[in-house]
PDB file of C-alpha atoms in Angstrom:
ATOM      1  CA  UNK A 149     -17.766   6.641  -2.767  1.00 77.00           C
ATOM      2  CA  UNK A 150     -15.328   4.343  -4.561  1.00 83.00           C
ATOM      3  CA  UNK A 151     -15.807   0.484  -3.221  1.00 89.00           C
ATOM      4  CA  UNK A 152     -12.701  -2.006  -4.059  1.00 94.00           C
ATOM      5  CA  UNK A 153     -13.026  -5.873  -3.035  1.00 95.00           C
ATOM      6  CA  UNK A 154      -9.946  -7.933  -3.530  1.00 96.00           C
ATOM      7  CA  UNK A 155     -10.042 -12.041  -3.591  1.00 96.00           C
ATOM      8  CA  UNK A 156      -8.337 -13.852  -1.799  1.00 97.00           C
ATOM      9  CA  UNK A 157      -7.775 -12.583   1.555  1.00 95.00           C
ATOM     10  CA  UNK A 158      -5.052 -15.642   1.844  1.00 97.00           C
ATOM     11  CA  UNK A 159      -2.911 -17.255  -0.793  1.00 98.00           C
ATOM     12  CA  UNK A 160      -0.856 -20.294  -0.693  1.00 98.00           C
ATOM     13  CA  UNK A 161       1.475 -21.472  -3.670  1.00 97.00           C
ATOM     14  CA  UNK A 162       4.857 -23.218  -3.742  1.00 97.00           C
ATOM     15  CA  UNK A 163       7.982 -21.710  -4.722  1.00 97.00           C
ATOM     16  CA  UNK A 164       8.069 -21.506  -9.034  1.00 97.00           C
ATOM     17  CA  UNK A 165       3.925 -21.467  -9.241  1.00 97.00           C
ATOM     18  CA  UNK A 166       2.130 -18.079 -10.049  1.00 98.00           C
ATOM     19  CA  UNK A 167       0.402 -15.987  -7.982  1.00 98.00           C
ATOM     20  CA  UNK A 168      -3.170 -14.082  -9.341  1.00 98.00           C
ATOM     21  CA  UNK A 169      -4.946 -11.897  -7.055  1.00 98.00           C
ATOM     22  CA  UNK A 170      -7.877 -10.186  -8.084  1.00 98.00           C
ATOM     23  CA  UNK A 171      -9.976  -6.574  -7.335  1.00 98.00           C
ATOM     24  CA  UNK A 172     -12.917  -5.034  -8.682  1.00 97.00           C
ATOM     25  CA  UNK A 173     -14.019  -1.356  -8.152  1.00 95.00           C
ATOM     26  CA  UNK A 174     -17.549   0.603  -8.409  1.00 93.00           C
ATOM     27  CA  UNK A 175     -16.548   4.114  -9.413  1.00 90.00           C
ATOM     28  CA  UNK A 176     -16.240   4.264 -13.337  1.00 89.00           C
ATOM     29  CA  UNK A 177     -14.138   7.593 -13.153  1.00 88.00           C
ATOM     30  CA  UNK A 178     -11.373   5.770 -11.360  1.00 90.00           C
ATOM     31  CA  UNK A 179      -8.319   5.834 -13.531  1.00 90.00           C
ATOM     32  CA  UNK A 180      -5.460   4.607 -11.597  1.00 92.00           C
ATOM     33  CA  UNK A 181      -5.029   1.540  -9.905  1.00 94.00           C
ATOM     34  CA  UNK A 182      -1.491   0.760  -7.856  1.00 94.00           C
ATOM     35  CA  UNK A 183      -0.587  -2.368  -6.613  1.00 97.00           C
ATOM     36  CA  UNK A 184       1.216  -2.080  -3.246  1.00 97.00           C
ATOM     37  CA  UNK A 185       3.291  -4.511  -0.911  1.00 97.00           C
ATOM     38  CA  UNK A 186       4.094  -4.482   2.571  1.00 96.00           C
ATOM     39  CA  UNK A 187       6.372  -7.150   4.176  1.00 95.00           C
ATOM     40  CA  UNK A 188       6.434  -7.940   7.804  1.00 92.00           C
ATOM     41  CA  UNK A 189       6.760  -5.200  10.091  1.00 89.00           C
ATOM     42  CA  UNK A 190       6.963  -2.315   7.385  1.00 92.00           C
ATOM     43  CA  UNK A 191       4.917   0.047   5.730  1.00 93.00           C
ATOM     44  CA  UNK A 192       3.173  -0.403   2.697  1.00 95.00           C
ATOM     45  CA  UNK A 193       4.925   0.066  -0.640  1.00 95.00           C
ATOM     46  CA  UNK A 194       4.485   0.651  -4.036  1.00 94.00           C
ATOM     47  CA  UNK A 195       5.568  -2.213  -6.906  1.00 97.00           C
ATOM     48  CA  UNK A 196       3.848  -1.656 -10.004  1.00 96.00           C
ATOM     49  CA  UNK A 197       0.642   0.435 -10.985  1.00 94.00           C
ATOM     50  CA  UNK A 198      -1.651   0.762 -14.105  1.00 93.00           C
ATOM     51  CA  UNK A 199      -3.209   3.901 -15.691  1.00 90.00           C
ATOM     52  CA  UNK A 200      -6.948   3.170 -17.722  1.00 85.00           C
ATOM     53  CA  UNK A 201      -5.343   3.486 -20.962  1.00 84.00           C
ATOM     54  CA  UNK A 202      -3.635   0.755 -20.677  1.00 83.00           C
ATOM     55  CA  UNK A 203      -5.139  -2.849 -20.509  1.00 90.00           C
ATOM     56  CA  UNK A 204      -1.687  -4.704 -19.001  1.00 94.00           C
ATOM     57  CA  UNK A 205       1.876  -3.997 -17.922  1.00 93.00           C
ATOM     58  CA  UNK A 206       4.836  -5.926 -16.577  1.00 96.00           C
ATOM     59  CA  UNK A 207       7.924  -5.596 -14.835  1.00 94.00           C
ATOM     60  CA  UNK A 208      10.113  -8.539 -15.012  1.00 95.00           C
ATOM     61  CA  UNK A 209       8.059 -10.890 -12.729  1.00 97.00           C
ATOM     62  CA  UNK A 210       5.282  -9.245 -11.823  1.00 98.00           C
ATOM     63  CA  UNK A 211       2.451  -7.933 -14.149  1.00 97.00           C
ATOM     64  CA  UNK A 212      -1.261  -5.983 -13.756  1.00 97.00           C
ATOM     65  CA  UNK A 213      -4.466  -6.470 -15.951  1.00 96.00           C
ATOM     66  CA  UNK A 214      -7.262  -4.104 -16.648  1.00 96.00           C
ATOM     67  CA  UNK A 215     -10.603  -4.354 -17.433  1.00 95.00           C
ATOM     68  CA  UNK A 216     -12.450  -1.355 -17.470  1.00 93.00           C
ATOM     69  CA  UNK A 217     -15.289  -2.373 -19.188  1.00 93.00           C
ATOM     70  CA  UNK A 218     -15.777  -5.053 -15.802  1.00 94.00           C
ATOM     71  CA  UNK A 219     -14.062  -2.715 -13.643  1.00 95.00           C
ATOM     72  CA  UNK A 220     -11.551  -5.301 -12.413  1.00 95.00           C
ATOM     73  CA  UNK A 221      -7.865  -5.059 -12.683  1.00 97.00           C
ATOM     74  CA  UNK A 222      -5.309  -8.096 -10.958  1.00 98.00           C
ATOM     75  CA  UNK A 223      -1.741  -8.953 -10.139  1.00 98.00           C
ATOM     76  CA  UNK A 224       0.146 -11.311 -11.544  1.00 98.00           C
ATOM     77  CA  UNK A 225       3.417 -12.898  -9.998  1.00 98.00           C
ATOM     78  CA  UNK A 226       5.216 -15.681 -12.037  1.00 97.00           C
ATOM     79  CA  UNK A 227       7.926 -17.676 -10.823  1.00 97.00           C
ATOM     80  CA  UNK A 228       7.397 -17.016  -6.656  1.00 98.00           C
ATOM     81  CA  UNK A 229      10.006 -16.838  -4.568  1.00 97.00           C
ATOM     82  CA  UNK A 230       9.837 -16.951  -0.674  1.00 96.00           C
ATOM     83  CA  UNK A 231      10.401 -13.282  -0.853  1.00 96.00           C
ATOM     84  CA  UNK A 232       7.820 -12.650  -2.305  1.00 97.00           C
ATOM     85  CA  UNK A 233       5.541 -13.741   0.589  1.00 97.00           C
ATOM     86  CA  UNK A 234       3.792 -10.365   2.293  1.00 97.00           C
ATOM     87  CA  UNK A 235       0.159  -8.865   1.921  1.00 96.00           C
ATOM     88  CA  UNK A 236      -0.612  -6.746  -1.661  1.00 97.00           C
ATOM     89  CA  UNK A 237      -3.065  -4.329  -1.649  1.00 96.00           C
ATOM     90  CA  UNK A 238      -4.961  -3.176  -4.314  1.00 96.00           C
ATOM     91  CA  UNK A 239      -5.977   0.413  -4.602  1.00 94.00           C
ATOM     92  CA  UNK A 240      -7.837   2.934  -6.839  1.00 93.00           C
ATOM     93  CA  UNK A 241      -8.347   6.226  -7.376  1.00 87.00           C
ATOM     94  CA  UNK A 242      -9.337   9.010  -9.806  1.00 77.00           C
ATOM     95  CA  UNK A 243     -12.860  10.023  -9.133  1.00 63.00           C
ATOM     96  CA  UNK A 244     -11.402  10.740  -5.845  1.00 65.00           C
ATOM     97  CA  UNK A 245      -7.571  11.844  -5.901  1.00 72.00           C
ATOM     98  CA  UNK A 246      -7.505   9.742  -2.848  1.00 82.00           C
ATOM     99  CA  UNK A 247      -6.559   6.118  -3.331  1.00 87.00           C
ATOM    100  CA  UNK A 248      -9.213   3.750  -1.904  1.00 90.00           C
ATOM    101  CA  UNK A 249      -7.682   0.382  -0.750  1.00 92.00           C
ATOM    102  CA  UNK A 250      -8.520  -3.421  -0.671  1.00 94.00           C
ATOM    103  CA  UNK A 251      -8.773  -5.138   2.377  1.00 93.00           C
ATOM    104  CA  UNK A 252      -5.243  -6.807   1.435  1.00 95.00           C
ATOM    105  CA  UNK A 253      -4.240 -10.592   0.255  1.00 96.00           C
ATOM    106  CA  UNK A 254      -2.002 -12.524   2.651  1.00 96.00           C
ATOM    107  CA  UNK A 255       0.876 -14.375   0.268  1.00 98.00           C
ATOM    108  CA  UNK A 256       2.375 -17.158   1.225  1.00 98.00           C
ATOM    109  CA  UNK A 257       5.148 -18.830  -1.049  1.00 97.00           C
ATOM    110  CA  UNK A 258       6.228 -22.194   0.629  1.00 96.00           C
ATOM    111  CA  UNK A 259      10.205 -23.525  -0.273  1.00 92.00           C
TER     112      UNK A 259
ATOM    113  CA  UNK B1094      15.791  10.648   1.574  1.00 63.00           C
ATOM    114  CA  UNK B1095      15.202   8.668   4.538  1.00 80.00           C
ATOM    115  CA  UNK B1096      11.525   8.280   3.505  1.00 93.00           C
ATOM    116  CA  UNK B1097       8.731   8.892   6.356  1.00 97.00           C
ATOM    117  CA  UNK B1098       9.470   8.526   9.476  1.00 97.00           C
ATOM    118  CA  UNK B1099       6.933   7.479  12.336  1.00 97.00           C
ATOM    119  CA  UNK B1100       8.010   7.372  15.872  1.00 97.00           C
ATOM    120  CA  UNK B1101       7.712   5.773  18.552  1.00 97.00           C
ATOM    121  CA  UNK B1102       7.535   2.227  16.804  1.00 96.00           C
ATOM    122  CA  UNK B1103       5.582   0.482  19.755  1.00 97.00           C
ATOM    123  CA  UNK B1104       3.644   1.871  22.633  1.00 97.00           C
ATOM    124  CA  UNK B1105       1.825   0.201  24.891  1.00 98.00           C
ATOM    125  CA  UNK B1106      -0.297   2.319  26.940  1.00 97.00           C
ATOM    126  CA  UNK B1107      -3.380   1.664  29.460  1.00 97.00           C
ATOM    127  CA  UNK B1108      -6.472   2.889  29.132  1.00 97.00           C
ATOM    128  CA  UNK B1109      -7.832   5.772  29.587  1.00 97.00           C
ATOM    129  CA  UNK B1110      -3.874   7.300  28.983  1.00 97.00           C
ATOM    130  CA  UNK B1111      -3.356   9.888  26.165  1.00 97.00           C
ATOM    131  CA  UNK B1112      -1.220   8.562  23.670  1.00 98.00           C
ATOM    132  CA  UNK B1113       0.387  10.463  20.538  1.00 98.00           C
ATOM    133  CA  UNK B1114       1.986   9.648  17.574  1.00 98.00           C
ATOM    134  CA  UNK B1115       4.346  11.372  15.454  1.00 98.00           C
ATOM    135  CA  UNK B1116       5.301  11.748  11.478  1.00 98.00           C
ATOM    136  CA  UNK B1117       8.063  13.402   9.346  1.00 98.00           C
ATOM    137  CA  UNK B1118       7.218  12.718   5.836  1.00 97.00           C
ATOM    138  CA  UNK B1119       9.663  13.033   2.808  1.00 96.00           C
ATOM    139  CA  UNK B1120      11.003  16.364   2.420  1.00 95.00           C
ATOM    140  CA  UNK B1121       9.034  18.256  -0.523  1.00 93.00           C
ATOM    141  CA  UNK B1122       5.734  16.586  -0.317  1.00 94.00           C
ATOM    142  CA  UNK B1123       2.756  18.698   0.296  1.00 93.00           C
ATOM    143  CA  UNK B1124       0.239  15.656   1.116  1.00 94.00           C
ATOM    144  CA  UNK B1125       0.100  13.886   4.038  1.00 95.00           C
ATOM    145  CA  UNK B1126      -2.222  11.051   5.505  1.00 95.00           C
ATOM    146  CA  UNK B1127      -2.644   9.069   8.734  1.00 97.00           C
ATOM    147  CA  UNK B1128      -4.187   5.449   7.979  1.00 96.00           C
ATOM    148  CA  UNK B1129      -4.911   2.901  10.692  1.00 96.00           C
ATOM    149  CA  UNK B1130      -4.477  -0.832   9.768  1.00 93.00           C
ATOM    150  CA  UNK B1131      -6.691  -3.456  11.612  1.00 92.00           C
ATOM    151  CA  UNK B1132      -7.684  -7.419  10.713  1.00 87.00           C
ATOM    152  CA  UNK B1133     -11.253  -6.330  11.236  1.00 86.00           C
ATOM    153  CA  UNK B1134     -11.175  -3.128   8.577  1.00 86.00           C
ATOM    154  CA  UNK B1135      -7.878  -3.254   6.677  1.00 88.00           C
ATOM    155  CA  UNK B1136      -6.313   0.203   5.824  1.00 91.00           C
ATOM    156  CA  UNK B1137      -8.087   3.338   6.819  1.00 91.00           C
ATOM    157  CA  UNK B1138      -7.811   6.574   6.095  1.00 93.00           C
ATOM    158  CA  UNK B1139      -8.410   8.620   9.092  1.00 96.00           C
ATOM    159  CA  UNK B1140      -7.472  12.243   7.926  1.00 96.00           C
ATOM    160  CA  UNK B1141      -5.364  14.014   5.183  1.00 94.00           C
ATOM    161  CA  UNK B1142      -3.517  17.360   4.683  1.00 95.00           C
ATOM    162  CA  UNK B1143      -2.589  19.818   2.092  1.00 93.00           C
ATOM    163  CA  UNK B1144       0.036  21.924   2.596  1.00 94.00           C
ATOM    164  CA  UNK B1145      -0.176  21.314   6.559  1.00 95.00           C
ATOM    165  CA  UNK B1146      -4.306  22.062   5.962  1.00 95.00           C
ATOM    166  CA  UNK B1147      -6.384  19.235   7.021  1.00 95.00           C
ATOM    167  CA  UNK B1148      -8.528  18.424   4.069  1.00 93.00           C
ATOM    168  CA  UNK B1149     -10.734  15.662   4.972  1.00 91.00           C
ATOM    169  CA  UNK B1150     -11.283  14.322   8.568  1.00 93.00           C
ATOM    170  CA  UNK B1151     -13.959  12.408   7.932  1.00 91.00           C
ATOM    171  CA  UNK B1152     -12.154   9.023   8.696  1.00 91.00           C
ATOM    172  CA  UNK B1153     -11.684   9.979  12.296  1.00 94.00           C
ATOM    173  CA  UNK B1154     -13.712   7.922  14.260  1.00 87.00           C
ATOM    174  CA  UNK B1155     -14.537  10.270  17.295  1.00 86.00           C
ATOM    175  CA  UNK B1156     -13.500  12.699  19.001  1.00 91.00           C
ATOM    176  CA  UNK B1157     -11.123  11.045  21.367  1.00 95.00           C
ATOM    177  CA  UNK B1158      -8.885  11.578  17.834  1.00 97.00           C
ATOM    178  CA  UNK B1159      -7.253  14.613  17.046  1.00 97.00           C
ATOM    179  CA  UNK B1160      -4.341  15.194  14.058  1.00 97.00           C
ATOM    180  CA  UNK B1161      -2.450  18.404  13.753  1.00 97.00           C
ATOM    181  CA  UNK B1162       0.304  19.601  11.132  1.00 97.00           C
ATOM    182  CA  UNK B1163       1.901  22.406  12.389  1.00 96.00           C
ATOM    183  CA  UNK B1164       4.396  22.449   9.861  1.00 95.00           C
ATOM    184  CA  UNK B1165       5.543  21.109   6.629  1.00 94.00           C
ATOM    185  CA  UNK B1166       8.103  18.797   8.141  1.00 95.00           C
ATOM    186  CA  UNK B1167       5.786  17.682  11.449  1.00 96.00           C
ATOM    187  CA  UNK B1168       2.378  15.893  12.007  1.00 98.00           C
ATOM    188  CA  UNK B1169       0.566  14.248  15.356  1.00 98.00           C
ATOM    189  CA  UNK B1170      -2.250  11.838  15.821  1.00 98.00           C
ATOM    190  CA  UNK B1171      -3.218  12.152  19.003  1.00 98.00           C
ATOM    191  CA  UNK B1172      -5.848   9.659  20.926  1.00 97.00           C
ATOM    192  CA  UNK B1173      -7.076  10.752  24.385  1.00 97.00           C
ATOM    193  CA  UNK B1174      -8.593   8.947  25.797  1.00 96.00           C
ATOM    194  CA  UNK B1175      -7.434   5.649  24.783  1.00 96.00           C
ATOM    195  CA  UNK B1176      -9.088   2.869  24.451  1.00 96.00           C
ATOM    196  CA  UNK B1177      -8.653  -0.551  24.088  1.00 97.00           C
ATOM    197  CA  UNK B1178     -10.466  -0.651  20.368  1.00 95.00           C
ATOM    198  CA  UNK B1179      -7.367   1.883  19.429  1.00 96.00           C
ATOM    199  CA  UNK B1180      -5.474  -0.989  19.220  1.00 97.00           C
ATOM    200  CA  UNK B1181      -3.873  -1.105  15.567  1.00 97.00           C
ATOM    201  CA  UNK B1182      -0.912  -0.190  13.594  1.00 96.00           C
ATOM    202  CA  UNK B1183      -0.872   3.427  12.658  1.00 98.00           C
ATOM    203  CA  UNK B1184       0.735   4.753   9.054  1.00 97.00           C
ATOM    204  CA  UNK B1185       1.371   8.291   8.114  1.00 97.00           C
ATOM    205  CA  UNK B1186       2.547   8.132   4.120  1.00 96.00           C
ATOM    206  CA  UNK B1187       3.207  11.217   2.301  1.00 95.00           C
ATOM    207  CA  UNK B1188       3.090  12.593  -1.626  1.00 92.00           C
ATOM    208  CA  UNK B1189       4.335  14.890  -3.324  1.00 90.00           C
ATOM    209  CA  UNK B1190       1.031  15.946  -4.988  1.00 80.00           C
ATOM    210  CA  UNK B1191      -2.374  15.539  -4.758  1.00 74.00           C
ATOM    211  CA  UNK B1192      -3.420  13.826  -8.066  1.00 73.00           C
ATOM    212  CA  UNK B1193      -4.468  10.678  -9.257  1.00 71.00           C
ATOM    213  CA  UNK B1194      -1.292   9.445 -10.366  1.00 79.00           C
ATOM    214  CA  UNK B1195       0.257  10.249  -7.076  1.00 83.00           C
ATOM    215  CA  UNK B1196       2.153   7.771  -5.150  1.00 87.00           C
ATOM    216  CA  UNK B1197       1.787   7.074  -1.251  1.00 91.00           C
ATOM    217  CA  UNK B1198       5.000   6.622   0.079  1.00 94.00           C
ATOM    218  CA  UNK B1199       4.167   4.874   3.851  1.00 96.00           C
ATOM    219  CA  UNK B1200       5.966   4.859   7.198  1.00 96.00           C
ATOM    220  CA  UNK B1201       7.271   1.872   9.064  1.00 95.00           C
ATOM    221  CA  UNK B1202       3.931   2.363  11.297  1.00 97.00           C
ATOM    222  CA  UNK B1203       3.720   2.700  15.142  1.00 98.00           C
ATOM    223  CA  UNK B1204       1.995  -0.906  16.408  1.00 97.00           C
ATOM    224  CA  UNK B1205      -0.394   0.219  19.853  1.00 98.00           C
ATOM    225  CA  UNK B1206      -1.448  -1.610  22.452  1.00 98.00           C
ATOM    226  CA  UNK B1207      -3.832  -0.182  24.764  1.00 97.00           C
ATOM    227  CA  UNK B1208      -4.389  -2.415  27.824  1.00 97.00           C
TER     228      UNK B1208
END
């Protein structure tokens, strides 16, 4: 089955720096890869995803990278704000319909 | 929509005590999947439906764990008998399909204790 690791498992950064976290996946027929956020206390939730014909998109701050060739993909977050702070999870799926997930990166953005 | 609902929030039960959880997901959606959240193994995906079909179980770890959908707008995960490595926060999410471009829209989670 489908195998995702995602670096860091914490992240530390001041308010104004960029974030980059980072996944790579085994199964070359995986095709979409969803970035997801979940804040203290609440579910996880979707904020931007990325189909394997495409190789980046953005949405205002945030932005995802892929690289099928390597079969990694990461998250980009410029200009952190506190709010920002919660654990993303990476995910992919396509081989299987059902998303596999990353173990998660911890976000901190410190005023 | 008020998105997927999970009740009860918190429970904190001893061991050995049955415990069951509870999901509406979003109104329409024909998928829907219990995870289980721990530090140790992140997000898990214990067992999925189709149409109120269970699809895949294979994520349940034994057979103290049961999951039932006995109708489109209802789903329980029920543990008996607890234990204290049951401890975790429990999703349900929901989709409206089943492809690979489908999005999981999550629960607020119910956060167990068992003592």
């Amino acid at each position: 089955g489908e195998n995702v690791e995602q670096h860091p498992s914490t992240l530390s950064v001041q308010e104004g720096d960029s974030a980059v976290i980072k996944c790579t996946y085994s199964d070359s027929a995986s095709n979409y890869f969803p970035w997801y956020k979940q804040e203290l206390g609440k579910g996880p939730q979707l904020i931007i995803d990325i189909r394997s014909n495409v190789g980046e998109k953005k949405d205002q701050r945030i932005a995802v990278t892929l690289n099928k060739t390597a079969k990694h993909f990461s998250l980009h977050i410029t200009e952190t704000q506190p709010e920002d702070s919660a654990v993303y999870f990476c995910a992919s799926s396509g081989g299987s319909y059902i998303p596999t997930f990353g173990r998660g990166t911890s976000l901190i953005v410190h005023p | 929509d008020a998105g997927v609902i999970q009740s009860p929030r918190h429970e904190v039960t001893e061991m050995g005590q049955e415990v069951t959880l509870r999901c509406k997901p979003i109104s329409g959606h024909d998928y829907l999947f219990w995870y289980r959240q721990t530090m140790m193994r992140g997000l898990e995906l214990l067992i999925y439906f189709n149409n109120n079909v269970p699809i895949d179980d294979s994520g349940m770890p034994e057979d103290r764990f049961s999951a039932k959908m006995p109708n489109a707008s209802f789903s329980t995960l029920k543990i008996q008998p607890s234990e204290p490595r049951d401890s975790a926060v429990y999703f349900c999410a929901s989709s409206l399909g089943g492809g690979a471009y489908e999005t999981q829209y999550f629960g607020p989670g119910t956060r167990l204790l068992v003592l």
